[in-house]
Each structure stands twice: as structure tokens, then as C-alpha cells.
Amino acid sequence: MNSDFYEYDIIIIGGGAAGLVAAVCCAKKLYGKSDARIAVVEKEFKVGKKLLATGNGKCNMTNENMSVDFYNKASRDFLGSILSKYSPDKIISFWNSIGLLCKADPFGRVYPYSGQASSVLDILLLNLKNYGADIFCETEITSIKPEKGKFRLHSKNKTFLSEKVILASGGKVQPNLGSSGSSYLFADMLGLKCTSLFPSLAPVLCSDKDLPMMKGVRVSASVSLEADGAVLLTEQGELQLNEKNISGICVFQLSRAVNEFFAKGEIDGRKYKHISINADLMPDHDIREVEKLLKRKIKLLPDLPVSELFTGIINKKAGMYLLKKHNITPSDRPIASLDDGETEILSQGVKSLGFIPSSPSGINSAQVTAGGISLEEIGKNMQSKKYKNLYIIGEALDVDGLCGGYNLHFAFASGIISGNDCADPYRKKR
Ligand SMILES: Cc1cc2nc3c(=O)[nH]c(=O)nc-3n(C[C@H](O)[C@H](O)[C@H](O)COP(=O)(O)OP(=O)(O)OC[C@H]3O[C@@H](n4cnc5c(N)ncnc54)[C@H](O)[C@@H]3O)c2cc1C
């Protein structure tokens, strides 16, 4: 098949969060000062598919509470200077400067003022139209080769030659929204080092046979990840129980460590043999207070069947699950028949309801890819150390953050840095 040929000065591979921001920054900087040509090349039928799905359609763009501690350990040294220069305020100012108003919720999570992720994409596209950049959709780049100081890119029926390339082709989770791992194929082609990949910010699959009993339950809880008996992480929030997994933002925040355990048998560089997630269903009461509450109920209504022991105290289905898990049967037995040992076991159950993660989360349920192109490959202004004029940004890199706007913050910050840097020499030239 004949291949159409296009030549550009700057090509951005991937019209997602990072790539579109990079394109806007360089197009805006060059506008009226240079005739450098810019193109965004996107494999999907439209750009920004994932952006539209972020924050449940509201797009949590950044977070007023910003620290390197909200990112994977391996990225923290690298991120230090980026986050001090590109603080949440700086990112918000960038959005204001291109026409998007933002506001923070009481937890510091920043959203577009409109409450619509679509306005983030609209503003990016309006700016690209105004400042001038070509967009090729349904064009999946399949190879990238350095050639005489430029880069030659191929898709099924197009060939591109460009002096500069910004690689913004994302990670490999939720391939239905675009990114399906091309970034790592490009890294392979270019001989760039990658760290091991696994999903993060995802529901955690559990094999407990009684879990379906709690399908649909949502409770406020404190959840902890334990490895070989030691508590590694604790998060508070709404715990959601489903047929085969546990979910909710508090579980998402633990899922990186769970999936790292399944991928490498270790968490943050330390080997472990066994992990569990324990949910405290009454985090504001200690175990003695829970026991007291149960005993008070027994004293108050001794003839109640045990199936009603937890009624009025914790979620009813969760209570039934606890009784089943601890073999407190039959369910019509009066609560007065519970002995001290049984009330103690049930109180412990309320304070530490255990789940055993059974397998890694699926890539279709995760929000972000942990691991990626090694940060050792990246020099000043997001440029590859090995290839001059190749920039790598966003989720393609070994940077992943917690839920709360941290992943988009990095996508935007790295987009701004690379886009501005790319534009500089052209501005000076003319
Ligand atoms: C459901 C969901 C909700 C999320 N919500 C939030 C949130 O509220 N806040 C937050 O901070 N983070 C959120 N995230 C994470 C965040 O969306 C990503 O980390 C971020 O989009 C990464 O930006 P990126 O530009 O690097 O990659 P992407 O946004 O994935 O963009 C990469 C683009 O490259 C294109 N592409 C891939 N391969 C090729 C190729 N070979 N040729 C051409 N184009 C290619 C893809 O189609 C895609 O458009 C969410 C993720 C998901 C899945």
C-alpha cells in the first residue's frame, strides 16, 4: 500500500492529557513568531478519550495538597524539582491562561469550574485551532526511527518525518480509551530502559467464597494493607464490596502495593510472602467500645435472634457476613446465648474484617499504569538523554500517583515543560 508522506518540525505522538497540553504550549509559544509546523498524531478516532472519562466525567485535574510522597517512590527525586516549579497553583494558572476556570472541592481536589471533563478537552482543542496545529486521528504510530537528526514515524498508511518528537502515548491500562502499551514498544525500538509494569488504582480481586453476600454494600471504613503481619498502609474512605472484588478510593490507594506484590513478590523493594487487606468497620471506636456496644445490645434485647445483633450498629449485610465467617449459627439463636468469647471474636471481626487478595487487578479496571520508561533515560526538560529532540512525558514514564488529581497533574506539568522547551529554538531562530 502507498504511504502518504508528511514532514513537520514537531510531532506529538498521542492526543491525551499530556500530549494535548504539550501541543497547546508549543503552538501558543510559536504563534506569530515562527512558521514551525506542529502535528498531534492520535490512534483513536478522536483525541482525549481518556480525559473525558477522568474523575467520573468531572476531571480531577490536580490537588492543592501536593507532595512527592503522593507518587511512586522511584519517581520522587525526579519529581522534586518539577513539583516545586509546577505547583498546583502554577497548573491552575496555566489553565486560566488558556481560558479554563477551575475550582477546588473541600478536600483540595481541583476540577474545571463547569464540573465537566469535556470543557477541559474543548479548551485544549479551541486553543489548538487558534494557534494552529494539525491533528491526525485514527493514525496509530507503529514505529519510530532516528534518521539523520530527525525521526521517521510510520503508521499503517502514513509516514512522518519530524525534527522533534514528543512521546505522549500513555500507559497500558484501559486500552478501550486509547493507550495500549505502544510507549513500551517504542522504548524497546529505541533501546530505552523500562521498569516492570503493573496496574494501579484498581479494585482488588478477592477469592473469599462468601464475598457475594456483601455485593452492593458501601461502608465508611479504615482499610489497611498488611504484609507478613505488618501494617504497610492505611486509608480511610468508602469501602465498596462487590461479588469478586473490594473497591472504593481507599482500596484503589492500596492497590498499587497489592499489584506490585503479585508482579514482583515485593513491595517497595522488600520481599513478602503473604498480604491481606483488613477493614475496620468502626474506626472511631476501639475494640473494647465495640464489645461494650454488643454487650449492651444483648442486655437490652436478650431475645433477639443473632441475625439482628448488628442491626443499628453496622451495615446489616456486613453483620450477617461476620456471623457467617465466624460460624455463629443458627441465625435464630437468641443473642443472650452468645458467650464472652463469641462477642470478642465478633468485635475483632468488626475492627478487622479480613480479605485476601487473590490475583492482580485487570488492566480494564485500573486507572493508571505503574512502572514505565525509566526516569534514568530522561534529562532536562523531559528530553531523552540518549536522543536529542525526543521528549517523553505523562503516563508513559515510570511515574504514577495516588487518586486525587496527581496523575493528571504530572501529565499536565510534563506537557507544559516539554511543549515550551520544544518551541524555544524556533522562536529564537526567527
Ligand atoms: C477511568 C479513569 C479515570 C481517571 N481519573 C483521573 C482523575 O480524575 N485525575 C487524575 O489525575 N488521573 C485520572 N486518571 C489517570 C489519568 O487519566 C492518566 O494518568 C492520564 O490521562 C495520562 O495522560 P497521558 O497523556 O500520559 O496518557 P493518555 O491520556 O492515556 O493519552 C495517551 C494518548 O496516546 C494515544 N496513543 C497511544 N498509543 C498511540 C500510538 N501508537 N499512536 C498514536 N496515538 C497513540 C492514546 O490513544 C491516547 O489518546 C484516570 C484514568 C482513568 C482510566
mmCIF file of C-alpha atoms in Angstrom, residues 166-390:
data_model
loop_
_atom_site.group_PDB
_atom_site.id
_atom_site.type_symbol
_atom_site.label_atom_id
_atom_site.label_comp_id
_atom_site.label_asym_id
_atom_site.label_seq_id
_atom_site.Cartn_x
_atom_site.Cartn_y
_atom_site.Cartn_z
ATOM 1 C CA ILE A 166 7.149 14.314 21.970
ATOM 2 C CA LEU A 167 6.221 10.793 23.009
ATOM 3 C CA ALA A 168 2.921 11.072 24.891
ATOM 4 C CA SER A 169 1.350 7.730 24.103
ATOM 5 C CA GLY A 170 0.370 6.891 27.694
ATOM 6 C CA GLY A 171 0.437 3.649 29.649
ATOM 7 C CA LYS A 172 -1.335 0.369 29.032
ATOM 8 C CA VAL A 173 -4.457 0.303 31.211
ATOM 9 C CA GLN A 174 -7.979 0.770 29.837
ATOM 10 C CA PRO A 175 -6.931 0.146 26.215
ATOM 11 C CA ASN A 176 -10.530 0.918 25.199
ATOM 12 C CA LEU A 177 -9.686 4.570 25.971
ATOM 13 C CA GLY A 178 -6.589 4.582 23.754
ATOM 14 C CA SER A 179 -3.321 3.697 25.432
ATOM 15 C CA SER A 180 -2.458 0.072 24.953
ATOM 16 C CA GLY A 181 1.245 -0.113 25.645
ATOM 17 C CA SER A 182 2.737 1.426 22.462
ATOM 18 C CA SER A 183 5.014 3.578 24.606
ATOM 19 C CA TYR A 184 6.891 0.491 25.773
ATOM 20 C CA LEU A 185 7.206 -0.874 22.233
ATOM 21 C CA PHE A 186 8.743 2.455 21.204
ATOM 22 C CA ALA A 187 11.096 2.243 24.193
ATOM 23 C CA ASP A 188 12.134 -1.205 23.017
ATOM 24 C CA MET A 189 12.735 0.045 19.463
ATOM 25 C CA LEU A 190 14.840 2.910 20.777
ATOM 26 C CA GLY A 191 16.742 0.847 23.345
ATOM 27 C CA LEU A 192 15.325 2.779 26.305
ATOM 28 C CA LYS A 193 15.083 1.057 29.680
ATOM 29 C CA CYS A 194 11.636 0.235 31.109
ATOM 30 C CA THR A 195 10.735 -0.751 34.661
ATOM 31 C CA SER A 196 8.228 -3.564 35.254
ATOM 32 C CA LEU A 197 4.601 -2.687 34.569
ATOM 33 C CA PHE A 198 1.532 -3.431 36.648
ATOM 34 C CA PRO A 199 -1.893 -1.841 37.126
ATOM 35 C CA SER A 200 -2.629 0.650 39.877
ATOM 36 C CA LEU A 201 -5.690 2.479 41.244
ATOM 37 C CA ALA A 202 -7.958 -0.509 40.728
ATOM 38 C CA PRO A 203 -10.421 -2.740 42.585
ATOM 39 C CA VAL A 204 -8.673 -5.604 44.416
ATOM 40 C CA LEU A 205 -9.792 -9.113 43.456
ATOM 41 C CA CYS A 206 -10.507 -11.398 46.429
ATOM 42 C CA SER A 207 -11.389 -15.077 46.385
ATOM 43 C CA ASP A 208 -13.494 -15.210 49.590
ATOM 44 C CA LYS A 209 -16.411 -17.505 48.757
ATOM 45 C CA ASP A 210 -18.831 -15.547 50.964
ATOM 46 C CA LEU A 211 -17.972 -12.159 49.411
ATOM 47 C CA PRO A 212 -21.057 -12.209 47.105
ATOM 48 C CA MET A 213 -23.178 -11.971 50.311
ATOM 49 C CA MET A 214 -21.975 -8.387 50.626
ATOM 50 C CA LYS A 215 -22.482 -7.401 46.995
ATOM 51 C CA GLY A 216 -23.566 -3.754 46.825
ATOM 52 C CA VAL A 217 -22.506 -2.862 50.380
ATOM 53 C CA ARG A 218 -20.832 0.545 50.804
ATOM 54 C CA VAL A 219 -19.480 1.377 54.229
ATOM 55 C CA SER A 220 -17.258 4.014 55.674
ATOM 56 C CA ALA A 221 -14.125 2.210 56.856
ATOM 57 C CA SER A 222 -10.438 2.365 57.553
ATOM 58 C CA VAL A 223 -8.645 -0.172 55.352
ATOM 59 C CA SER A 224 -5.119 -1.412 55.912
ATOM 60 C CA LEU A 225 -2.726 -3.412 53.807
ATOM 61 C CA GLU A 226 -0.833 -5.955 55.862
ATOM 62 C CA ALA A 227 2.195 -7.864 54.579
ATOM 63 C CA ASP A 228 3.587 -10.772 56.594
ATOM 64 C CA GLY A 229 1.683 -9.426 59.614
ATOM 65 C CA ALA A 230 2.948 -5.817 59.457
ATOM 66 C CA VAL A 231 0.666 -2.915 58.525
ATOM 67 C CA LEU A 232 2.198 -1.159 55.483
ATOM 68 C CA LEU A 233 -0.524 1.308 54.509
ATOM 69 C CA THR A 234 -3.808 2.591 55.910
ATOM 70 C CA GLU A 235 -6.513 4.593 54.124
ATOM 71 C CA GLN A 236 -9.916 5.892 55.200
ATOM 72 C CA GLY A 237 -12.948 6.179 52.969
ATOM 73 C CA GLU A 238 -15.904 4.402 51.457
ATOM 74 C CA LEU A 239 -15.292 0.675 51.099
ATOM 75 C CA GLN A 240 -17.370 -0.906 48.335
ATOM 76 C CA LEU A 241 -17.961 -4.632 48.331
ATOM 77 C CA ASN A 242 -18.672 -6.453 45.102
ATOM 78 C CA GLU A 243 -19.126 -10.059 44.048
ATOM 79 C CA LYS A 244 -15.444 -10.725 43.322
ATOM 80 C CA ASN A 245 -13.587 -7.654 44.492
ATOM 81 C CA ILE A 246 -13.386 -4.870 47.007
ATOM 82 C CA SER A 247 -13.275 -1.338 45.724
ATOM 83 C CA GLY A 248 -13.623 2.373 46.520
ATOM 84 C CA ILE A 249 -10.950 5.075 46.528
ATOM 85 C CA CYS A 250 -9.462 3.811 49.820
ATOM 86 C CA VAL A 251 -8.892 0.393 48.191
ATOM 87 C CA PHE A 252 -7.581 1.991 44.963
ATOM 88 C CA GLN A 253 -4.888 3.708 47.029
ATOM 89 C CA LEU A 254 -3.725 0.313 48.354
ATOM 90 C CA SER A 255 -3.972 -1.463 45.006
ATOM 91 C CA ARG A 256 -0.567 -0.352 43.742
ATOM 92 C CA ALA A 257 1.164 -2.282 46.533
ATOM 93 C CA VAL A 258 -1.140 -5.297 46.027
ATOM 94 C CA ASN A 259 -0.377 -5.438 42.300
ATOM 95 C CA GLU A 260 3.327 -4.866 42.860
ATOM 96 C CA PHE A 261 3.261 -7.856 45.230
ATOM 97 C CA PHE A 262 1.666 -10.015 42.514
ATOM 98 C CA ALA A 263 4.040 -8.724 39.811
ATOM 99 C CA LYS A 264 7.313 -8.949 41.730
ATOM 100 C CA GLY A 265 6.700 -10.693 45.067
ATOM 101 C CA GLU A 266 7.831 -7.483 46.754
ATOM 102 C CA ILE A 267 6.516 -4.086 47.800
ATOM 103 C CA ASP A 268 8.772 -1.034 47.631
ATOM 104 C CA GLY A 269 11.862 -3.193 47.321
ATOM 105 C CA ARG A 270 11.043 -5.593 50.197
ATOM 106 C CA LYS A 271 10.078 -9.220 49.646
ATOM 107 C CA TYR A 272 6.877 -10.525 51.269
ATOM 108 C CA LYS A 273 5.168 -13.924 51.343
ATOM 109 C CA HIS A 274 1.602 -13.039 52.229
ATOM 110 C CA ILE A 275 -0.650 -9.996 52.041
ATOM 111 C CA SER A 276 -4.143 -9.192 53.320
ATOM 112 C CA ILE A 277 -6.446 -6.193 53.461
ATOM 113 C CA ASN A 278 -8.195 -5.580 56.747
ATOM 114 C CA ALA A 279 -11.187 -3.289 57.075
ATOM 115 C CA ASP A 280 -12.065 -1.577 60.322
ATOM 116 C CA LEU A 281 -15.825 -1.013 60.077
ATOM 117 C CA MET A 282 -15.964 1.187 63.219
ATOM 118 C CA PRO A 283 -12.735 3.217 63.018
ATOM 119 C CA ASP A 284 -13.896 5.732 65.619
ATOM 120 C CA HIS A 285 -14.479 3.060 68.318
ATOM 121 C CA ASP A 286 -11.774 0.883 69.814
ATOM 122 C CA ILE A 287 -12.334 -2.844 70.227
ATOM 123 C CA ARG A 288 -13.389 -2.550 73.883
ATOM 124 C CA GLU A 289 -16.043 0.017 72.970
ATOM 125 C CA VAL A 290 -17.361 -2.265 70.211
ATOM 126 C CA GLU A 291 -17.533 -5.155 72.664
ATOM 127 C CA LYS A 292 -19.352 -2.923 75.158
ATOM 128 C CA LEU A 293 -21.875 -1.892 72.484
ATOM 129 C CA LEU A 294 -22.589 -5.521 71.624
ATOM 130 C CA LYS A 295 -22.958 -6.488 75.280
ATOM 131 C CA ARG A 296 -25.277 -3.535 75.889
ATOM 132 C CA LYS A 297 -27.450 -4.737 72.972
ATOM 133 C CA ILE A 298 -27.515 -8.256 74.445
ATOM 134 C CA LYS A 299 -28.575 -6.884 77.823
ATOM 135 C CA LEU A 300 -31.196 -4.606 76.247
ATOM 136 C CA LEU A 301 -32.812 -7.125 73.873
ATOM 137 C CA PRO A 302 -31.701 -10.634 75.004
ATOM 138 C CA ASP A 303 -34.292 -12.496 72.941
ATOM 139 C CA LEU A 304 -33.284 -11.010 69.572
ATOM 140 C CA PRO A 305 -32.029 -13.625 67.084
ATOM 141 C CA VAL A 306 -28.260 -13.330 66.418
ATOM 142 C CA SER A 307 -29.075 -12.342 62.829
ATOM 143 C CA GLU A 308 -30.149 -8.984 64.343
ATOM 144 C CA LEU A 309 -27.121 -8.491 66.617
ATOM 145 C CA PHE A 310 -25.535 -5.873 64.386
ATOM 146 C CA THR A 311 -28.791 -4.163 63.353
ATOM 147 C CA GLY A 312 -28.500 -0.483 64.186
ATOM 148 C CA ILE A 313 -24.735 -0.751 64.705
ATOM 149 C CA ILE A 314 -23.083 -1.570 61.366
ATOM 150 C CA ASN A 315 -24.304 -2.334 57.851
ATOM 151 C CA LYS A 316 -26.731 -5.255 58.115
ATOM 152 C CA LYS A 317 -25.261 -7.353 55.278
ATOM 153 C CA ALA A 318 -21.769 -6.818 56.673
ATOM 154 C CA GLY A 319 -23.070 -8.021 60.068
ATOM 155 C CA MET A 320 -24.542 -11.180 58.502
ATOM 156 C CA TYR A 321 -21.235 -11.791 56.709
ATOM 157 C CA LEU A 322 -19.347 -11.533 60.004
ATOM 158 C CA LEU A 323 -21.666 -14.033 61.691
ATOM 159 C CA LYS A 324 -21.209 -16.488 58.808
ATOM 160 C CA LYS A 325 -17.444 -16.002 58.703
ATOM 161 C CA HIS A 326 -17.171 -16.808 62.416
ATOM 162 C CA ASN A 327 -19.665 -19.692 62.295
ATOM 163 C CA ILE A 328 -22.097 -18.062 64.733
ATOM 164 C CA THR A 329 -25.121 -20.254 63.959
ATOM 165 C CA PRO A 330 -28.024 -20.898 63.884
ATOM 166 C CA SER A 331 -29.174 -17.404 62.971
ATOM 167 C CA ASP A 332 -32.339 -17.637 65.111
ATOM 168 C CA ARG A 333 -30.420 -18.362 68.272
ATOM 169 C CA PRO A 334 -31.052 -15.597 70.885
ATOM 170 C CA ILE A 335 -28.270 -13.092 71.316
ATOM 171 C CA ALA A 336 -28.290 -13.803 75.066
ATOM 172 C CA SER A 337 -26.713 -17.183 74.209
ATOM 173 C CA LEU A 338 -23.539 -15.532 72.884
ATOM 174 C CA ASP A 339 -20.687 -16.129 75.323
ATOM 175 C CA ASP A 340 -17.824 -13.696 76.031
ATOM 176 C CA GLY A 341 -15.525 -15.494 73.583
ATOM 177 C CA GLU A 342 -18.035 -15.117 70.766
ATOM 178 C CA THR A 343 -18.670 -11.417 71.420
ATOM 179 C CA GLU A 344 -14.927 -10.850 71.494
ATOM 180 C CA ILE A 345 -14.438 -12.646 68.148
ATOM 181 C CA LEU A 346 -17.273 -10.641 66.598
ATOM 182 C CA SER A 347 -15.864 -7.374 67.947
ATOM 183 C CA GLN A 348 -12.486 -8.271 66.460
ATOM 184 C CA GLY A 349 -14.277 -9.036 63.188
ATOM 185 C CA VAL A 350 -15.826 -5.552 63.171
ATOM 186 C CA LYS A 351 -12.422 -3.972 63.807
ATOM 187 C CA SER A 352 -10.528 -6.163 61.375
ATOM 188 C CA LEU A 353 -12.596 -7.727 58.625
ATOM 189 C CA GLY A 354 -10.000 -9.559 56.541
ATOM 190 C CA PHE A 355 -9.804 -10.017 52.773
ATOM 191 C CA ILE A 356 -7.133 -11.968 50.930
ATOM 192 C CA PRO A 357 -6.227 -10.500 47.525
ATOM 193 C CA SER A 358 -6.326 -13.405 45.082
ATOM 194 C CA SER A 359 -4.847 -12.139 41.801
ATOM 195 C CA PRO A 360 -3.655 -8.963 40.081
ATOM 196 C CA SER A 361 -6.248 -6.361 39.096
ATOM 197 C CA GLY A 362 -7.262 -6.403 35.444
ATOM 198 C CA ILE A 363 -5.935 -3.707 33.093
ATOM 199 C CA ASN A 364 -9.514 -2.867 32.146
ATOM 200 C CA SER A 365 -10.419 -1.859 35.681
ATOM 201 C CA ALA A 366 -7.281 0.113 36.620
ATOM 202 C CA GLN A 367 -6.860 3.869 36.232
ATOM 203 C CA VAL A 368 -3.125 4.053 35.835
ATOM 204 C CA THR A 369 -0.048 2.036 34.862
ATOM 205 C CA ALA A 370 2.653 1.666 37.496
ATOM 206 C CA GLY A 371 6.138 1.367 36.014
ATOM 207 C CA GLY A 372 7.144 2.602 32.587
ATOM 208 C CA ILE A 373 10.034 4.157 30.702
ATOM 209 C CA SER A 374 12.782 4.597 33.265
ATOM 210 C CA LEU A 375 13.389 8.107 34.582
ATOM 211 C CA GLU A 376 17.114 7.389 34.214
ATOM 212 C CA GLU A 377 16.506 7.938 30.493
ATOM 213 C CA ILE A 378 15.160 11.462 30.994
ATOM 214 C CA GLY A 379 17.304 14.569 31.137
ATOM 215 C CA LYS A 380 16.500 18.284 31.240
ATOM 216 C CA ASN A 381 13.007 19.432 30.288
ATOM 217 C CA MET A 382 11.681 15.899 29.719
ATOM 218 C CA GLN A 383 14.154 15.280 26.916
ATOM 219 C CA SER A 384 15.659 11.831 26.376
ATOM 220 C CA LYS A 385 19.317 11.649 27.443
ATOM 221 C CA LYS A 386 20.035 9.278 24.589
ATOM 222 C CA TYR A 387 18.180 11.047 21.757
ATOM 223 C CA LYS A 388 18.335 14.806 21.362
ATOM 224 C CA ASN A 389 14.922 16.253 20.431
ATOM 225 C CA LEU A 390 12.980 13.243 21.724
#
